[in-house]
mmCIF file of C-alpha atoms in Angstrom:
data_model
loop_
_atom_site.group_PDB
_atom_site.id
_atom_site.type_symbol
_atom_site.label_atom_id
_atom_site.label_comp_id
_atom_site.label_asym_id
_atom_site.label_seq_id
_atom_site.Cartn_x
_atom_site.Cartn_y
_atom_site.Cartn_z
ATOM 1 C CA UNK F 24 37.218 40.831 -104.310
ATOM 2 C CA UNK F 25 37.737 38.419 -101.468
ATOM 3 C CA UNK F 26 41.039 38.764 -99.658
ATOM 4 C CA UNK F 27 43.358 35.806 -99.178
ATOM 5 C CA UNK F 28 46.464 35.759 -97.012
ATOM 6 C CA UNK F 29 50.165 34.899 -97.066
ATOM 7 C CA UNK F 30 50.422 31.585 -95.285
ATOM 8 C CA UNK F 31 54.072 31.722 -94.258
ATOM 9 C CA UNK F 32 53.287 34.480 -91.732
ATOM 10 C CA UNK F 33 50.850 34.549 -88.815
ATOM 11 C CA UNK F 34 47.300 35.520 -89.709
ATOM 12 C CA UNK F 35 46.760 39.248 -89.160
ATOM 13 C CA UNK F 36 44.587 39.987 -86.141
ATOM 14 C CA UNK F 37 40.943 40.522 -87.072
ATOM 15 C CA UNK F 38 41.542 39.211 -90.611
ATOM 16 C CA UNK F 39 39.522 36.088 -91.456
ATOM 17 C CA UNK F 40 41.499 32.934 -92.254
ATOM 18 C CA UNK F 41 41.404 31.590 -95.816
ATOM 19 C CA UNK F 42 38.243 29.637 -96.584
ATOM 20 C CA UNK F 43 38.653 26.097 -97.936
ATOM 21 C CA UNK F 44 35.747 24.151 -99.405
ATOM 22 C CA UNK F 45 36.124 20.361 -99.364
ATOM 23 C CA UNK F 46 33.827 18.589 -101.847
ATOM 24 C CA UNK F 47 33.754 14.810 -101.379
ATOM 25 C CA UNK F 48 31.018 12.207 -101.026
ATOM 26 C CA UNK F 49 33.097 10.131 -98.566
ATOM 27 C CA UNK F 50 32.814 11.350 -94.941
ATOM 28 C CA UNK F 51 36.164 9.766 -94.059
ATOM 29 C CA UNK F 52 37.976 11.887 -96.668
ATOM 30 C CA UNK F 53 36.243 15.034 -95.446
ATOM 31 C CA UNK F 54 37.203 14.236 -91.850
ATOM 32 C CA UNK F 55 40.843 13.630 -92.806
ATOM 33 C CA UNK F 56 41.145 16.902 -94.728
ATOM 34 C CA UNK F 57 39.318 18.786 -91.981
ATOM 35 C CA UNK F 58 41.787 17.467 -89.409
ATOM 36 C CA UNK F 59 44.722 18.605 -91.572
ATOM 37 C CA UNK F 60 43.484 22.169 -92.068
ATOM 38 C CA UNK F 61 41.133 23.051 -89.189
ATOM 39 C CA UNK F 62 43.784 24.779 -87.066
ATOM 40 C CA UNK F 63 44.783 27.278 -89.739
ATOM 41 C CA UNK F 64 41.863 27.747 -92.111
ATOM 42 C CA UNK F 65 38.106 27.912 -92.087
ATOM 43 C CA UNK F 66 37.055 24.570 -93.579
ATOM 44 C CA UNK F 67 33.582 24.010 -95.021
ATOM 45 C CA UNK F 68 32.235 20.863 -96.641
ATOM 46 C CA UNK F 69 29.920 19.713 -99.418
ATOM 47 C CA UNK F 70 29.064 16.080 -100.143
ATOM 48 C CA UNK F 71 28.053 16.549 -103.794
ATOM 49 C CA UNK F 72 28.281 18.996 -106.678
ATOM 50 C CA UNK F 73 24.839 20.507 -106.090
ATOM 51 C CA UNK F 74 25.753 21.400 -102.510
ATOM 52 C CA UNK F 75 29.065 22.848 -103.690
ATOM 53 C CA UNK F 76 27.343 25.086 -106.254
ATOM 54 C CA UNK F 77 24.858 26.268 -103.637
ATOM 55 C CA UNK F 78 27.708 27.077 -101.252
ATOM 56 C CA UNK F 79 29.612 29.064 -103.911
ATOM 57 C CA UNK F 80 26.475 31.069 -104.618
ATOM 58 C CA UNK F 81 26.510 32.207 -100.971
ATOM 59 C CA UNK F 82 30.245 32.518 -100.280
ATOM 60 C CA UNK F 83 33.453 32.564 -102.309
ATOM 61 C CA UNK F 84 36.055 30.015 -101.170
ATOM 62 C CA UNK F 85 39.722 30.876 -101.401
ATOM 63 C CA UNK F 86 40.401 27.309 -102.596
ATOM 64 C CA UNK F 87 38.401 24.169 -103.361
ATOM 65 C CA UNK F 88 39.570 20.599 -102.712
ATOM 66 C CA UNK F 89 37.435 18.592 -105.130
ATOM 67 C CA UNK F 90 36.923 14.847 -105.386
ATOM 68 C CA UNK F 91 37.044 13.583 -108.972
ATOM 69 C CA UNK F 92 34.540 10.721 -108.672
ATOM 70 C CA UNK F 93 31.177 11.507 -107.092
ATOM 71 C CA UNK F 94 27.579 10.377 -107.721
ATOM 72 C CA UNK F 95 25.731 12.596 -110.179
ATOM 73 C CA UNK F 96 27.918 15.418 -111.458
ATOM 74 C CA UNK F 97 31.581 14.463 -111.127
ATOM 75 C CA UNK F 98 34.485 16.678 -110.169
ATOM 76 C CA UNK F 99 35.610 17.548 -113.704
ATOM 77 C CA UNK F 100 32.127 18.688 -114.742
ATOM 78 C CA UNK F 101 31.739 20.734 -111.564
ATOM 79 C CA UNK F 102 35.117 22.371 -112.121
ATOM 80 C CA UNK F 103 34.212 23.312 -115.702
ATOM 81 C CA UNK F 104 30.917 24.794 -114.497
ATOM 82 C CA UNK F 105 32.587 26.867 -111.788
ATOM 83 C CA UNK F 106 35.226 28.140 -114.207
ATOM 84 C CA UNK F 107 32.516 29.285 -116.625
ATOM 85 C CA UNK F 108 31.035 31.564 -113.946
ATOM 86 C CA UNK F 109 32.823 34.940 -113.608
ATOM 87 C CA UNK F 110 32.039 34.931 -109.904
ATOM 88 C CA UNK F 111 33.971 31.714 -109.292
ATOM 89 C CA UNK F 112 36.437 31.472 -112.161
ATOM 90 C CA UNK F 113 39.429 32.663 -110.098
ATOM 91 C CA UNK F 114 39.034 30.081 -107.321
ATOM 92 C CA UNK F 115 41.948 27.591 -107.471
ATOM 93 C CA UNK F 116 40.668 24.009 -107.579
ATOM 94 C CA UNK F 117 42.825 21.081 -106.491
ATOM 95 C CA UNK F 118 41.506 17.681 -107.511
ATOM 96 C CA UNK F 119 41.558 14.845 -104.993
ATOM 97 C CA UNK F 120 41.802 11.424 -106.647
ATOM 98 C CA UNK F 121 42.798 7.839 -106.082
ATOM 99 C CA UNK F 122 43.558 7.387 -109.785
ATOM 100 C CA UNK F 123 47.151 7.906 -110.935
ATOM 101 C CA UNK F 124 46.364 7.807 -114.675
ATOM 102 C CA UNK F 125 48.164 10.749 -116.400
ATOM 103 C CA UNK F 126 45.260 11.103 -118.840
ATOM 104 C CA UNK F 127 42.957 11.876 -115.925
ATOM 105 C CA UNK F 128 45.342 14.607 -114.810
ATOM 106 C CA UNK F 129 45.370 16.052 -118.326
ATOM 107 C CA UNK F 130 41.565 16.216 -118.276
ATOM 108 C CA UNK F 131 41.644 17.925 -114.899
ATOM 109 C CA UNK F 132 44.039 20.609 -116.101
ATOM 110 C CA UNK F 133 41.982 21.106 -119.258
ATOM 111 C CA UNK F 134 38.834 21.959 -117.259
ATOM 112 C CA UNK F 135 40.710 24.426 -115.058
ATOM 113 C CA UNK F 136 42.225 22.509 -112.134
ATOM 114 C CA UNK F 137 45.550 23.738 -110.746
ATOM 115 C CA UNK F 138 46.895 20.596 -109.039
ATOM 116 C CA UNK F 139 46.187 17.008 -107.965
ATOM 117 C CA UNK F 140 46.385 15.366 -104.559
ATOM 118 C CA UNK F 141 46.505 11.579 -104.451
ATOM 119 C CA UNK F 142 44.681 9.381 -101.972
ATOM 120 C CA UNK F 143 45.594 8.239 -99.361
ATOM 121 C CA UNK F 144 46.536 11.693 -98.083
ATOM 122 C CA UNK F 145 50.022 12.628 -96.928
ATOM 123 C CA UNK F 146 49.422 15.577 -94.601
ATOM 124 C CA UNK F 147 52.715 17.379 -95.308
ATOM 125 C CA UNK F 148 52.221 17.174 -99.082
ATOM 126 C CA UNK F 149 48.607 18.299 -98.866
ATOM 127 C CA UNK F 150 49.527 21.302 -96.710
ATOM 128 C CA UNK F 151 52.374 22.291 -99.037
ATOM 129 C CA UNK F 152 50.226 22.149 -102.167
ATOM 130 C CA UNK F 153 47.398 24.137 -100.629
ATOM 131 C CA UNK F 154 49.931 26.653 -99.258
ATOM 132 C CA UNK F 155 51.417 27.118 -102.752
ATOM 133 C CA UNK F 156 48.077 27.668 -104.473
ATOM 134 C CA UNK F 157 46.800 30.100 -101.837
ATOM 135 C CA UNK F 158 50.034 32.114 -102.092
ATOM 136 C CA UNK F 159 49.710 32.253 -105.881
ATOM 137 C CA UNK F 160 46.077 33.310 -105.534
ATOM 138 C CA UNK F 161 46.994 36.156 -103.189
ATOM 139 C CA UNK F 162 49.615 37.411 -105.609
ATOM 140 C CA UNK F 163 47.150 37.230 -108.505
ATOM 141 C CA UNK F 164 44.471 38.982 -106.432
ATOM 142 C CA UNK F 165 46.856 41.817 -105.614
ATOM 143 C CA UNK F 166 47.802 42.258 -109.265
ATOM 144 C CA UNK F 167 44.149 42.252 -110.323
ATOM 145 C CA UNK F 168 43.328 44.766 -107.625
ATOM 146 C CA UNK F 169 46.077 47.114 -108.780
ATOM 147 C CA UNK F 170 44.818 46.903 -112.360
ATOM 148 C CA UNK F 171 41.097 47.113 -111.637
ATOM 149 C CA UNK F 172 40.702 49.575 -108.746
ATOM 150 C CA UNK F 173 40.370 53.341 -109.128
ATOM 151 C CA UNK F 174 43.384 54.877 -107.414
ATOM 152 C CA UNK F 175 41.552 57.913 -106.040
ATOM 153 C CA UNK F 176 38.341 56.434 -104.662
ATOM 154 C CA UNK F 177 39.157 52.776 -104.009
ATOM 155 C CA UNK F 178 36.122 51.454 -105.896
ATOM 156 C CA UNK F 179 36.333 49.520 -109.159
ATOM 157 C CA UNK F 180 37.638 51.418 -112.179
ATOM 158 C CA UNK F 181 36.034 51.712 -115.605
ATOM 159 C CA UNK F 182 37.985 48.758 -116.945
ATOM 160 C CA UNK F 183 36.662 46.448 -114.253
ATOM 161 C CA UNK F 184 33.148 47.794 -114.683
ATOM 162 C CA UNK F 185 33.151 47.090 -118.427
ATOM 163 C CA UNK F 186 34.471 43.545 -117.865
ATOM 164 C CA UNK F 187 31.967 42.670 -115.135
ATOM 165 C CA UNK F 188 29.061 44.241 -117.021
ATOM 166 C CA UNK F 189 29.762 42.047 -120.060
ATOM 167 C CA UNK F 190 30.107 38.858 -118.036
ATOM 168 C CA UNK F 191 27.034 39.536 -115.877
ATOM 169 C CA UNK F 192 24.976 40.426 -118.955
ATOM 170 C CA UNK F 193 25.798 37.029 -120.464
ATOM 171 C CA UNK F 194 25.305 35.148 -117.185
ATOM 172 C CA UNK F 195 21.926 36.759 -116.470
ATOM 173 C CA UNK F 196 20.894 36.026 -120.052
ATOM 174 C CA UNK F 197 21.731 32.344 -119.657
ATOM 175 C CA UNK F 198 20.041 32.039 -116.270
ATOM 176 C CA UNK F 199 17.078 34.283 -117.219
ATOM 177 C CA UNK F 200 17.706 36.522 -114.208
ATOM 178 C CA UNK F 201 17.209 40.309 -114.078
ATOM 179 C CA UNK F 202 20.066 42.805 -114.196
ATOM 180 C CA UNK F 203 19.995 46.459 -113.139
ATOM 181 C CA UNK F 204 22.387 49.378 -113.449
ATOM 182 C CA UNK F 205 22.564 52.594 -111.405
ATOM 183 C CA UNK F 206 24.371 55.647 -112.809
ATOM 184 C CA UNK F 207 25.277 58.418 -110.330
ATOM 185 C CA UNK F 208 26.565 61.925 -110.999
ATOM 186 C CA UNK F 209 27.724 64.456 -108.383
ATOM 187 C CA UNK F 210 25.589 67.561 -108.901
ATOM 188 C CA UNK F 211 27.386 70.752 -109.998
ATOM 189 C CA UNK F 212 30.812 69.240 -109.368
ATOM 190 C CA UNK F 213 32.598 71.783 -111.584
ATOM 191 C CA UNK F 214 31.231 74.535 -109.357
ATOM 192 C CA UNK F 215 32.513 72.584 -106.346
ATOM 193 C CA UNK F 216 36.038 72.371 -107.786
ATOM 194 C CA UNK F 217 35.994 76.027 -108.781
ATOM 195 C CA UNK F 218 35.115 77.130 -105.248
ATOM 196 C CA UNK F 219 36.966 74.624 -103.062
ATOM 197 C CA UNK F 220 39.834 73.508 -105.293
ATOM 198 C CA UNK F 221 40.711 70.177 -106.873
ATOM 199 C CA UNK F 222 42.259 68.743 -103.718
ATOM 200 C CA UNK F 223 39.036 69.215 -101.823
ATOM 201 C CA UNK F 224 37.231 67.901 -104.886
ATOM 202 C CA UNK F 225 39.179 64.671 -104.512
ATOM 203 C CA UNK F 226 38.144 64.490 -100.851
ATOM 204 C CA UNK F 227 34.536 64.944 -101.930
ATOM 205 C CA UNK F 228 34.745 62.151 -104.518
ATOM 206 C CA UNK F 229 36.282 59.769 -101.997
ATOM 207 C CA UNK F 230 33.486 60.490 -99.520
ATOM 208 C CA UNK F 231 30.787 59.973 -102.154
ATOM 209 C CA UNK F 232 32.464 56.747 -103.320
ATOM 210 C CA UNK F 233 32.560 55.520 -99.714
ATOM 211 C CA UNK F 234 28.829 56.118 -99.300
ATOM 212 C CA UNK F 235 28.106 54.294 -102.555
ATOM 213 C CA UNK F 236 30.341 51.362 -101.704
ATOM 214 C CA UNK F 237 28.785 51.019 -98.239
ATOM 215 C CA UNK F 238 25.404 50.536 -99.903
ATOM 216 C CA UNK F 239 26.686 47.552 -101.925
ATOM 217 C CA UNK F 240 26.134 44.900 -99.269
ATOM 218 C CA UNK F 241 25.953 41.789 -101.442
ATOM 219 C CA UNK F 242 29.328 40.327 -102.461
ATOM 220 C CA UNK F 243 28.478 40.321 -106.175
ATOM 221 C CA UNK F 244 27.196 43.905 -106.444
ATOM 222 C CA UNK F 245 29.753 46.244 -108.002
ATOM 223 C CA UNK F 246 30.411 49.916 -107.301
ATOM 224 C CA UNK F 247 32.690 51.616 -109.847
ATOM 225 C CA UNK F 248 33.973 55.027 -110.828
ATOM 226 C CA UNK F 249 32.674 55.425 -114.349
ATOM 227 C CA UNK F 250 34.598 58.606 -115.095
ATOM 228 C CA UNK F 251 35.206 62.007 -113.538
ATOM 229 C CA UNK F 252 32.466 62.633 -110.967
ATOM 230 C CA UNK F 253 30.262 59.832 -112.322
ATOM 231 C CA UNK F 254 29.820 56.445 -110.647
ATOM 232 C CA UNK F 255 28.034 53.223 -111.603
ATOM 233 C CA UNK F 256 26.566 50.364 -109.579
ATOM 234 C CA UNK F 257 25.860 46.995 -111.190
ATOM 235 C CA UNK F 258 23.228 44.853 -109.465
ATOM 236 C CA UNK F 259 23.004 41.269 -110.785
ATOM 237 C CA UNK F 260 19.836 39.265 -110.114
ATOM 238 C CA UNK F 261 18.039 42.509 -109.226
ATOM 239 C CA UNK F 262 14.864 43.796 -110.865
ATOM 240 C CA UNK F 263 14.159 47.483 -111.427
ATOM 241 C CA UNK F 264 12.060 47.846 -108.262
ATOM 242 C CA UNK F 265 14.911 46.653 -106.042
ATOM 243 C CA UNK F 266 17.436 48.808 -107.916
ATOM 244 C CA UNK F 267 15.273 51.904 -107.422
ATOM 245 C CA UNK F 268 15.206 51.247 -103.674
ATOM 246 C CA UNK F 269 18.998 50.885 -103.646
ATOM 247 C CA UNK F 270 19.377 54.077 -105.697
ATOM 248 C CA UNK F 271 17.203 55.999 -103.230
ATOM 249 C CA UNK F 272 19.356 54.660 -100.399
ATOM 250 C CA UNK F 273 22.508 55.903 -102.146
ATOM 251 C CA UNK F 274 21.024 59.340 -102.846
ATOM 252 C CA UNK F 275 20.013 59.690 -99.197
ATOM 253 C CA UNK F 276 23.410 58.435 -97.962
ATOM 254 C CA UNK F 277 25.282 61.084 -99.979
ATOM 255 C CA UNK F 278 22.899 63.771 -98.784
ATOM 256 C CA UNK F 279 23.487 62.590 -95.193
ATOM 257 C CA UNK F 280 27.239 63.257 -95.568
ATOM 258 C CA UNK F 281 26.293 66.953 -95.425
ATOM 259 C CA UNK F 282 29.361 68.006 -97.405
ATOM 260 C CA UNK F 283 29.313 71.774 -97.783
ATOM 261 C CA UNK F 284 28.637 73.000 -101.345
ATOM 262 C CA UNK F 285 27.851 76.703 -101.256
ATOM 263 C CA UNK F 286 27.235 76.820 -105.018
ATOM 264 C CA UNK F 287 24.810 73.907 -105.067
ATOM 265 C CA UNK F 288 21.350 74.610 -106.371
ATOM 266 C CA UNK F 289 19.733 72.753 -103.469
ATOM 267 C CA UNK F 290 20.395 73.009 -99.753
ATOM 268 C CA UNK F 291 24.044 74.097 -99.775
ATOM 269 C CA UNK F 292 25.339 70.497 -99.599
ATOM 270 C CA UNK F 293 26.691 67.929 -102.054
ATOM 271 C CA UNK F 294 23.943 65.895 -103.721
ATOM 272 C CA UNK F 295 23.782 63.364 -106.539
ATOM 273 C CA UNK F 296 21.487 62.726 -109.475
ATOM 274 C CA UNK F 297 20.755 59.069 -110.097
ATOM 275 C CA UNK F 298 19.517 57.153 -113.141
ATOM 276 C CA UNK F 299 18.413 53.520 -112.996
ATOM 277 C CA UNK F 300 17.709 50.969 -115.719
ATOM 278 C CA UNK F 301 16.730 47.322 -115.343
ATOM 279 C CA UNK F 302 16.094 44.430 -117.681
ATOM 280 C CA UNK F 303 14.108 41.322 -116.828
ATOM 281 C CA UNK F 304 16.522 38.952 -118.601
ATOM 282 C CA UNK F 305 19.183 40.031 -121.139
ATOM 283 C CA UNK F 306 18.483 38.445 -124.496
ATOM 284 C CA UNK F 307 19.001 39.898 -127.955
ATOM 285 C CA UNK F 308 20.429 43.326 -127.070
ATOM 286 C CA UNK F 309 23.988 43.861 -125.854
ATOM 287 C CA UNK F 310 25.087 45.403 -122.595
ATOM 288 C CA UNK F 311 25.557 48.890 -124.053
ATOM 289 C CA UNK F 312 21.761 49.184 -124.214
ATOM 290 C CA UNK F 313 21.598 48.975 -120.410
ATOM 291 C CA UNK F 314 24.225 51.707 -120.027
ATOM 292 C CA UNK F 315 22.421 53.955 -122.507
ATOM 293 C CA UNK F 316 19.108 53.436 -120.724
ATOM 294 C CA UNK F 317 20.565 54.228 -117.278
ATOM 295 C CA UNK F 318 22.376 57.248 -118.714
ATOM 296 C CA UNK F 319 19.124 58.523 -120.215
ATOM 297 C CA UNK F 320 17.466 58.261 -116.806
ATOM 298 C CA UNK F 321 20.393 60.100 -115.224
ATOM 299 C CA UNK F 322 19.952 63.013 -117.618
ATOM 300 C CA UNK F 323 16.219 62.938 -116.914
ATOM 301 C CA UNK F 324 16.992 63.306 -113.188
ATOM 302 C CA UNK F 325 19.162 66.329 -113.990
ATOM 303 C CA UNK F 326 16.495 67.902 -116.197
ATOM 304 C CA UNK F 327 13.874 67.463 -113.491
ATOM 305 C CA UNK F 328 15.912 69.356 -110.892
ATOM 306 C CA UNK F 329 18.816 67.083 -109.770
ATOM 307 C CA UNK F 330 19.212 65.456 -106.328
ATOM 308 C CA UNK F 331 16.714 62.759 -107.258
ATOM 309 C CA UNK F 332 16.295 59.257 -108.694
ATOM 310 C CA UNK F 333 14.722 58.404 -112.037
ATOM 311 C CA UNK F 334 14.409 54.929 -113.513
ATOM 312 C CA UNK F 335 12.833 52.806 -116.224
ATOM 313 C CA UNK F 336 12.814 49.241 -117.514
ATOM 314 C CA UNK F 337 14.785 48.466 -120.649
#
């Protein structure tokens, strides 16, 4: 989840400023908005809807200032498209328009906009409205984080995993893109708790979660605690071959922690068993089939001796 910031206080040192995306086909409007915000935010620009979509595929803005009337896809259609994508649906979008017709505003709110700014721009009003929406977004982000993050390990919890899995399954089905899932289980964790105690067991789980999370380098990959000593990694737009490479990286990263485990079957350190399943493009099945397939591969890894990766296509 991308962090946004309270705007009434100075930006925390080393924390990036909020990212604004200005989408407008008129260079003069872009220049005016850039001049208003450049000293406090990172401001990026797109001159049409296609460029805006490409930008949002690479980075997640904290807020979008969106022109209503543009050649090709207009602002309302672009807003509706962004709101239909789980990766971008929480970005507040403020429409920029020279039209004062209330019916236009109604349409903008219906497709997911949060506010309107009228042309010509009044700098104080524009700053105040952006400030308000970024503050609301930070509050909403904090609430979502509290509800969706595992309190022990700091990775996503099961609730967030289930939500993202469903949305990514549908998105990859629509776009005909692959989707892969990695299931990870800490080997002989009951033995670990019995010898070292539950407090040290918690320390172990946090360390393993940290190694898993560090391997998730793309912003849309998800590391989650699935339950107990079991973790899951969801890799959108990733075929089985790439997921197997990522799984091997995770297995090696946990092994490299060299956490003592005197009752482990292999090497006297904490290891993990890993199961991987991938599907070329979700179609008729539902997302539970991917979980079942990855789980089956996880149990295969355990049967074959643990501390290894097994995988198969769905």
